[in-house]
Amino acid sequence: MYDLVISGGDSFTFGAELQTDNSVNPNPNSWANLVAQRIGKHHVNVARSGRSNSYIVRHILFEIQSAFEKNISADKIFVQVMWTFTDRHEFAIGVPTGEYDSPWMYLTPYS
């Protein structure tokens, strides 16, 4: 069985559309958190609202690498991803932005 669940995605995986008192952390009732609760193992949810597929890949890979550094083998990691819209992009800028993922900035048609 698994020792770690890693989730990535956009606002649906984060649970931004769900009622909560805390808009900074992923909602405990998001689909990703409900699946992880069912599995009953440690869960890392790296989803954020409005982020791009490249953001999702970068953060999932970072968490997998972190798990390897903690001696968690690949067959003990469950990764679940909900991909986002293809019109979301990100780019790196040379100065700190103060955002969660600095120096990466995200850009969507609604930005």
XYZ file of C-alpha atoms in Angstrom:
111
model
C 0.000 0.000 0.000
C 0.972 3.655 -0.145
C 2.765 5.788 2.432
C 2.228 9.172 0.760
C -0.444 10.815 -1.404
C 0.584 13.806 -3.552
C -2.115 15.867 -5.272
C -1.769 18.563 -7.908
C -4.163 20.710 -9.862
C -5.976 24.016 -9.930
C -8.881 25.424 -7.888
C -10.923 22.214 -8.171
C -8.137 20.185 -6.557
C -7.477 22.988 -4.062
C -11.165 23.184 -3.191
C -11.494 26.951 -3.666
C -15.153 26.647 -4.672
C -16.059 24.936 -1.407
C -17.151 26.712 1.751
C -14.288 27.092 4.238
C -12.910 29.382 6.926
C -9.368 29.214 5.530
C -8.700 30.210 1.901
C -4.920 29.693 2.166
C -4.825 25.920 2.718
C -6.455 23.325 0.475
C -10.010 22.642 1.567
C -10.344 19.402 3.539
C -13.452 18.593 1.462
C -11.774 18.912 -1.945
C -11.879 15.773 -4.088
C -8.110 15.308 -3.652
C -8.277 15.494 0.123
C -11.262 13.131 0.238
C -9.378 10.515 -1.813
C -6.317 10.895 0.442
C -8.488 10.548 3.548
C -9.959 7.338 2.105
C -6.446 5.944 1.537
C -5.565 7.081 5.054
C -1.968 8.122 4.475
C 0.017 11.357 4.706
C -1.168 13.834 2.059
C 0.539 16.749 0.340
C -1.782 18.894 -1.786
C 0.204 21.359 -3.933
C -2.810 22.628 -5.903
C -3.466 26.366 -6.209
C -6.224 28.288 -7.941
C -5.616 29.523 -11.485
C -2.289 27.774 -11.963
C -0.961 26.263 -15.182
C -0.139 22.679 -16.108
C 3.573 23.519 -15.940
C 3.040 24.702 -12.342
C 1.297 21.422 -11.551
C 4.125 19.321 -13.035
C 6.859 21.366 -11.339
C 5.288 21.076 -7.889
C 4.400 17.394 -8.200
C 7.974 16.591 -9.255
C 9.345 18.657 -6.348
C 7.232 16.701 -3.857
C 8.235 13.371 -5.401
C 11.909 14.362 -5.122
C 11.339 15.419 -1.497
C 9.768 12.023 -0.791
C 12.759 10.243 -2.334
C 15.064 12.285 -0.088
C 13.038 10.981 2.885
C 13.629 7.416 1.634
C 10.050 6.871 0.468
C 10.223 4.572 -2.545
C 8.316 5.257 -5.769
C 5.985 2.298 -5.268
C 4.839 3.832 -1.962
C 3.768 7.169 -3.524
C 0.273 7.721 -4.949
C 0.075 10.754 -7.255
C -3.238 12.208 -8.373
C -3.525 15.115 -10.789
C -6.383 17.080 -12.281
C -4.995 18.998 -15.251
C -6.131 22.554 -15.871
C -7.013 24.658 -18.901
C -4.371 25.002 -21.621
C -4.687 28.806 -21.744
C -3.024 29.210 -18.334
C 0.675 30.015 -18.413
C 3.494 31.015 -16.095
C 6.826 32.697 -16.484
C 9.802 33.397 -14.250
C 10.852 36.942 -13.518
C 14.154 38.064 -12.030
C 12.799 39.609 -8.827
C 10.916 38.196 -5.846
C 7.176 38.702 -6.233
C 6.026 37.987 -2.697
C 3.705 35.352 -4.136
C 3.541 31.724 -3.006
C 5.680 30.512 -5.904
C 8.085 33.430 -6.377
C 9.733 34.204 -8.799
C 7.092 32.446 -10.926
C 4.117 34.520 -12.043
C 0.994 33.009 -13.508
C -0.994 34.466 -16.388
C -4.499 33.563 -17.504
C -6.964 35.257 -19.851
C -8.584 36.683 -16.705
C -5.367 38.154 -15.228
